Amino acid sequence: MQRCLNLTLALLKPDLYSHPIHHKQALKLIQHENFVIAKECIVSWDRKSAEEFYKEHEGRFFHQRLVEFMSSGEAFHALVLGHHTENTVQKWRAMLGPTKCYQSRAESSRDSIRALYGLSDTRNAGHGSDSMQSFEREVALVFPGWDHKQWLSDQER
């Protein structure tokens, strides 16, 4: 009996998406780890959209830099990933590696997406929801009107 799919949000940020070879390699890594792409789109945010998405970081030292980067006009790849594990959020975040790329390269996560393709703390190749609560909020912002619960229900049939 196959376990139910669980979902998480993944963003392949502009620094990764703008390099087609690296982007393609990251997608292969995602497939290799048996993630299913439930929904995807190419996105380019204005400042207001980036501020809303990163609202939880407002007031932190990196917030403005992150908002400016994500609303720079460059496109990025947004995906809802599914996996047959209870820890889909953690599995994706482990694939991403630590936020700080230099830590990814120095630690045991040298094969992580951030270690391989990240450029800096802000231009770190990707984003992953940090909890199911964050996923619920973020997926509604990135994919407005998409009913992920209905999608999951349809997959169980």
C-alpha positions as YAML, in Angstrom:
chain: A
units: angstrom
residues:
- id: 1
  name: MET
  ca: [0.00, 0.00, 0.00]
- id: 2
  name: GLN
  ca: [1.40, 3.37, -1.05]
- id: 3
  name: ARG
  ca: [1.44, 6.22, 1.48]
- id: 4
  name: CYS
  ca: [-0.42, 9.45, 0.79]
- id: 5
  name: LEU
  ca: [1.30, 12.33, -0.92]
- id: 6
  name: ASN
  ca: [2.27, 15.32, 1.20]
- id: 7
  name: LEU
  ca: [3.05, 18.69, -0.34]
- id: 8
  name: THR
  ca: [5.51, 21.54, 0.06]
- id: 9
  name: LEU
  ca: [6.30, 24.72, -1.84]
- id: 10
  name: ALA
  ca: [9.60, 25.08, -3.64]
- id: 11
  name: LEU
  ca: [10.94, 28.19, -5.34]
- id: 12
  name: LEU
  ca: [13.91, 27.92, -7.65]
- id: 13
  name: LYS
  ca: [15.07, 31.50, -7.30]
- id: 14
  name: PRO
  ca: [16.17, 33.80, -10.17]
- id: 15
  name: ASP
  ca: [19.88, 33.08, -9.64]
- id: 16
  name: LEU
  ca: [19.23, 29.40, -10.39]
- id: 17
  name: TYR
  ca: [16.44, 29.77, -12.94]
- id: 18
  name: SER
  ca: [18.47, 32.20, -15.07]
- id: 19
  name: HIS
  ca: [21.09, 29.48, -15.72]
- id: 20
  name: PRO
  ca: [19.30, 26.87, -17.86]
- id: 21
  name: ILE
  ca: [21.85, 24.10, -17.31]
- id: 22
  name: HIS
  ca: [21.82, 24.52, -13.52]
- id: 23
  name: HIS
  ca: [18.03, 24.78, -13.52]
- id: 24
  name: LYS
  ca: [17.73, 21.56, -15.49]
- id: 25
  name: GLN
  ca: [20.18, 19.79, -13.17]
- id: 26
  name: ALA
  ca: [18.21, 20.95, -10.10]
- id: 27
  name: LEU
  ca: [15.00, 19.55, -11.63]
- id: 28
  name: LYS
  ca: [16.80, 16.24, -12.22]
- id: 29
  name: LEU
  ca: [17.84, 16.16, -8.55]
- id: 30
  name: ILE
  ca: [14.20, 16.75, -7.57]
- id: 31
  name: GLN
  ca: [13.05, 13.88, -9.79]
- id: 32
  name: HIS
  ca: [15.86, 11.64, -8.53]
- id: 33
  name: GLU
  ca: [14.52, 12.07, -4.98]
- id: 34
  name: ASN
  ca: [11.08, 10.90, -6.20]
- id: 35
  name: PHE
  ca: [9.29, 14.21, -5.78]
- id: 36
  name: VAL
  ca: [6.17, 14.68, -7.87]
- id: 37
  name: ILE
  ca: [5.46, 18.09, -9.39]
- id: 38
  name: ALA
  ca: [1.85, 18.82, -8.48]
- id: 39
  name: LYS
  ca: [1.77, 22.38, -9.82]
- id: 40
  name: GLU
  ca: [4.30, 24.74, -11.35]
- id: 41
  name: CYS
  ca: [4.63, 28.13, -12.98]
- id: 42
  name: ILE
  ca: [7.22, 30.69, -13.95]
- id: 43
  name: VAL
  ca: [6.81, 33.83, -11.86]
- id: 44
  name: SER
  ca: [8.08, 37.39, -11.88]
- id: 45
  name: TRP
  ca: [7.06, 39.36, -8.80]
- id: 46
  name: ASP
  ca: [6.57, 43.05, -8.27]
- id: 47
  name: ARG
  ca: [7.77, 44.53, -4.97]
- id: 48
  name: LYS
  ca: [4.34, 44.25, -3.32]
- id: 49
  name: SER
  ca: [4.11, 40.52, -4.08]
- id: 50
  name: ALA
  ca: [7.61, 39.86, -2.74]
- id: 51
  name: GLU
  ca: [6.90, 41.89, 0.40]
- id: 52
  name: GLU
  ca: [3.70, 39.93, 1.03]
- id: 53
  name: PHE
  ca: [5.46, 36.59, 0.54]
- id: 54
  name: TYR
  ca: [8.35, 37.49, 2.86]
- id: 55
  name: LYS
  ca: [6.20, 39.40, 5.38]
- id: 56
  name: GLU
  ca: [7.28, 37.12, 8.23]
- id: 57
  name: HIS
  ca: [10.86, 38.40, 7.81]
- id: 58
  name: GLU
  ca: [9.90, 42.08, 7.95]
- id: 59
  name: GLY
  ca: [12.27, 44.00, 10.22]
- id: 60
  name: ARG
  ca: [15.08, 41.48, 9.88]
- id: 61
  name: PHE
  ca: [18.38, 42.67, 8.41]
- id: 62
  name: PHE
  ca: [18.05, 40.67, 5.17]
- id: 63
  name: HIS
  ca: [14.38, 41.47, 4.41]
- id: 64
  name: GLN
  ca: [14.92, 44.45, 2.10]
- id: 65
  name: ARG
  ca: [17.73, 42.72, 0.20]
- id: 66
  name: LEU
  ca: [15.59, 39.60, -0.27]
- id: 67
  name: VAL
  ca: [12.52, 41.57, -1.42]
- id: 68
  name: GLU
  ca: [14.62, 43.57, -3.89]
- id: 69
  name: PHE
  ca: [16.18, 40.42, -5.30]
- id: 70
  name: MET
  ca: [12.90, 38.54, -5.66]
- id: 71
  name: SER
  ca: [11.20, 41.57, -7.28]
- id: 72
  name: SER
  ca: [14.12, 42.47, -9.55]
- id: 73
  name: GLY
  ca: [12.16, 41.55, -12.67]
- id: 74
  name: GLU
  ca: [13.97, 38.27, -13.12]
- id: 75
  name: ALA
  ca: [11.75, 35.21, -13.34]
- id: 76
  name: PHE
  ca: [11.85, 32.19, -11.09]
- id: 77
  name: HIS
  ca: [10.30, 28.73, -11.05]
- id: 78
  name: ALA
  ca: [7.63, 28.02, -8.45]
- id: 79
  name: LEU
  ca: [6.66, 24.41, -7.81]
- id: 80
  name: VAL
  ca: [4.41, 22.51, -5.46]
- id: 81
  name: LEU
  ca: [6.23, 19.28, -4.77]
- id: 82
  name: GLY
  ca: [4.63, 16.12, -3.50]
- id: 83
  name: HIS
  ca: [6.33, 13.15, -1.89]
- id: 84
  name: HIS
  ca: [5.21, 9.89, -0.31]
- id: 85
  name: THR
  ca: [6.68, 10.73, 3.07]
- id: 86
  name: GLU
  ca: [5.28, 12.37, 6.16]
- id: 87
  name: ASN
  ca: [8.25, 14.75, 6.20]
- id: 88
  name: THR
  ca: [7.96, 16.29, 2.74]
- id: 89
  name: VAL
  ca: [8.71, 19.79, 4.05]
- id: 90
  name: GLN
  ca: [11.87, 18.59, 5.81]
- id: 91
  name: LYS
  ca: [12.93, 16.40, 2.88]
- id: 92
  name: TRP
  ca: [12.81, 19.35, 0.47]
- id: 93
  name: ARG
  ca: [14.59, 21.65, 2.92]
- id: 94
  name: ALA
  ca: [17.32, 19.03, 3.39]
- id: 95
  name: MET
  ca: [17.74, 18.88, -0.40]
- id: 96
  name: LEU
  ca: [18.09, 22.68, -0.42]
- id: 97
  name: GLY
  ca: [20.70, 22.70, 2.33]
- id: 98
  name: PRO
  ca: [21.44, 25.51, 4.81]
- id: 99
  name: THR
  ca: [20.35, 29.03, 3.85]
- id: 100
  name: LYS
  ca: [23.95, 30.23, 3.91]
- id: 101
  name: CYS
  ca: [25.66, 28.68, 0.89]
- id: 102
  name: TYR
  ca: [29.09, 28.70, 2.53]
- id: 103
  name: GLN
  ca: [27.68, 26.48, 5.31]
- id: 104
  name: SER
  ca: [26.26, 24.11, 2.70]
- id: 105
  name: ARG
  ca: [29.65, 23.79, 1.09]
- id: 106
  name: ALA
  ca: [31.51, 23.34, 4.38]
- id: 107
  name: GLU
  ca: [29.12, 20.89, 6.02]
- id: 108
  name: SER
  ca: [27.83, 17.47, 5.08]
- id: 109
  name: SER
  ca: [25.36, 19.00, 2.60]
- id: 110
  name: ARG
  ca: [27.85, 19.52, -0.23]
- id: 111
  name: ASP
  ca: [25.45, 17.87, -2.67]
- id: 112
  name: SER
  ca: [22.58, 20.18, -1.73]
- id: 113
  name: ILE
  ca: [21.04, 22.55, -4.26]
- id: 114
  name: ARG
  ca: [22.36, 25.60, -2.38]
- id: 115
  name: ALA
  ca: [25.88, 24.18, -2.15]
- id: 116
  name: LEU
  ca: [25.89, 23.39, -5.86]
- id: 117
  name: TYR
  ca: [24.16, 26.48, -7.24]
- id: 118
  name: GLY
  ca: [23.77, 29.15, -4.55]
- id: 119
  name: LEU
  ca: [25.74, 32.37, -4.83]
- id: 120
  name: SER
  ca: [25.12, 34.14, -1.49]
- id: 121
  name: ASP
  ca: [22.77, 34.19, 1.50]
- id: 122
  name: THR
  ca: [20.10, 35.97, -0.59]
- id: 123
  name: ARG
  ca: [20.92, 34.48, -3.98]
- id: 124
  name: ASN
  ca: [20.87, 31.00, -2.53]
- id: 125
  name: ALA
  ca: [19.13, 29.15, -5.36]
- id: 126
  name: GLY
  ca: [15.92, 28.18, -3.60]
- id: 127
  name: HIS
  ca: [13.21, 28.48, -1.00]
- id: 128
  name: GLY
  ca: [11.23, 25.89, 0.85]
- id: 129
  name: SER
  ca: [8.26, 26.28, 3.16]
- id: 130
  name: ASP
  ca: [9.42, 25.72, 6.73]
- id: 131
  name: SER
  ca: [6.16, 24.18, 7.96]
- id: 132
  name: MET
  ca: [2.73, 23.12, 6.77]
- id: 133
  name: GLN
  ca: [1.34, 26.41, 8.09]
- id: 134
  name: SER
  ca: [3.84, 28.32, 5.94]
- id: 135
  name: PHE
  ca: [3.01, 26.09, 2.98]
- id: 136
  name: GLU
  ca: [-0.70, 26.91, 3.33]
- id: 137
  name: ARG
  ca: [0.00, 30.66, 3.36]
- id: 138
  name: GLU
  ca: [2.65, 30.59, 0.63]
- id: 139
  name: VAL
  ca: [0.82, 28.34, -1.83]
- id: 140
  name: ALA
  ca: [-2.20, 30.67, -1.64]
- id: 141
  name: LEU
  ca: [0.05, 33.61, -2.59]
- id: 142
  name: VAL
  ca: [1.91, 31.86, -5.41]
- id: 143
  name: PHE
  ca: [-1.00, 29.82, -6.82]
- id: 144
  name: PRO
  ca: [-4.14, 31.84, -5.98]
- id: 145
  name: GLY
  ca: [-7.31, 29.90, -6.59]
- id: 146
  name: TRP
  ca: [-5.59, 26.51, -6.78]
- id: 147
  name: ASP
  ca: [-7.15, 24.01, -4.41]
- id: 148
  name: HIS
  ca: [-4.28, 21.79, -3.31]
- id: 149
  name: LYS
  ca: [-6.58, 19.78, -1.03]
- id: 150
  name: GLN
  ca: [-8.80, 18.93, -4.00]
- id: 151
  name: TRP
  ca: [-5.70, 18.03, -6.04]
- id: 152
  name: LEU
  ca: [-4.58, 15.63, -3.29]
- id: 153
  name: SER
  ca: [-8.05, 14.13, -3.08]
- id: 154
  name: ASP
  ca: [-8.05, 13.56, -6.85]
- id: 155
  name: GLN
  ca: [-4.68, 11.78, -6.61]
- id: 156
  name: GLU
  ca: [-6.04, 9.30, -4.08]
- id: 157
  name: ARG
  ca: [-8.71, 8.05, -6.47]
...
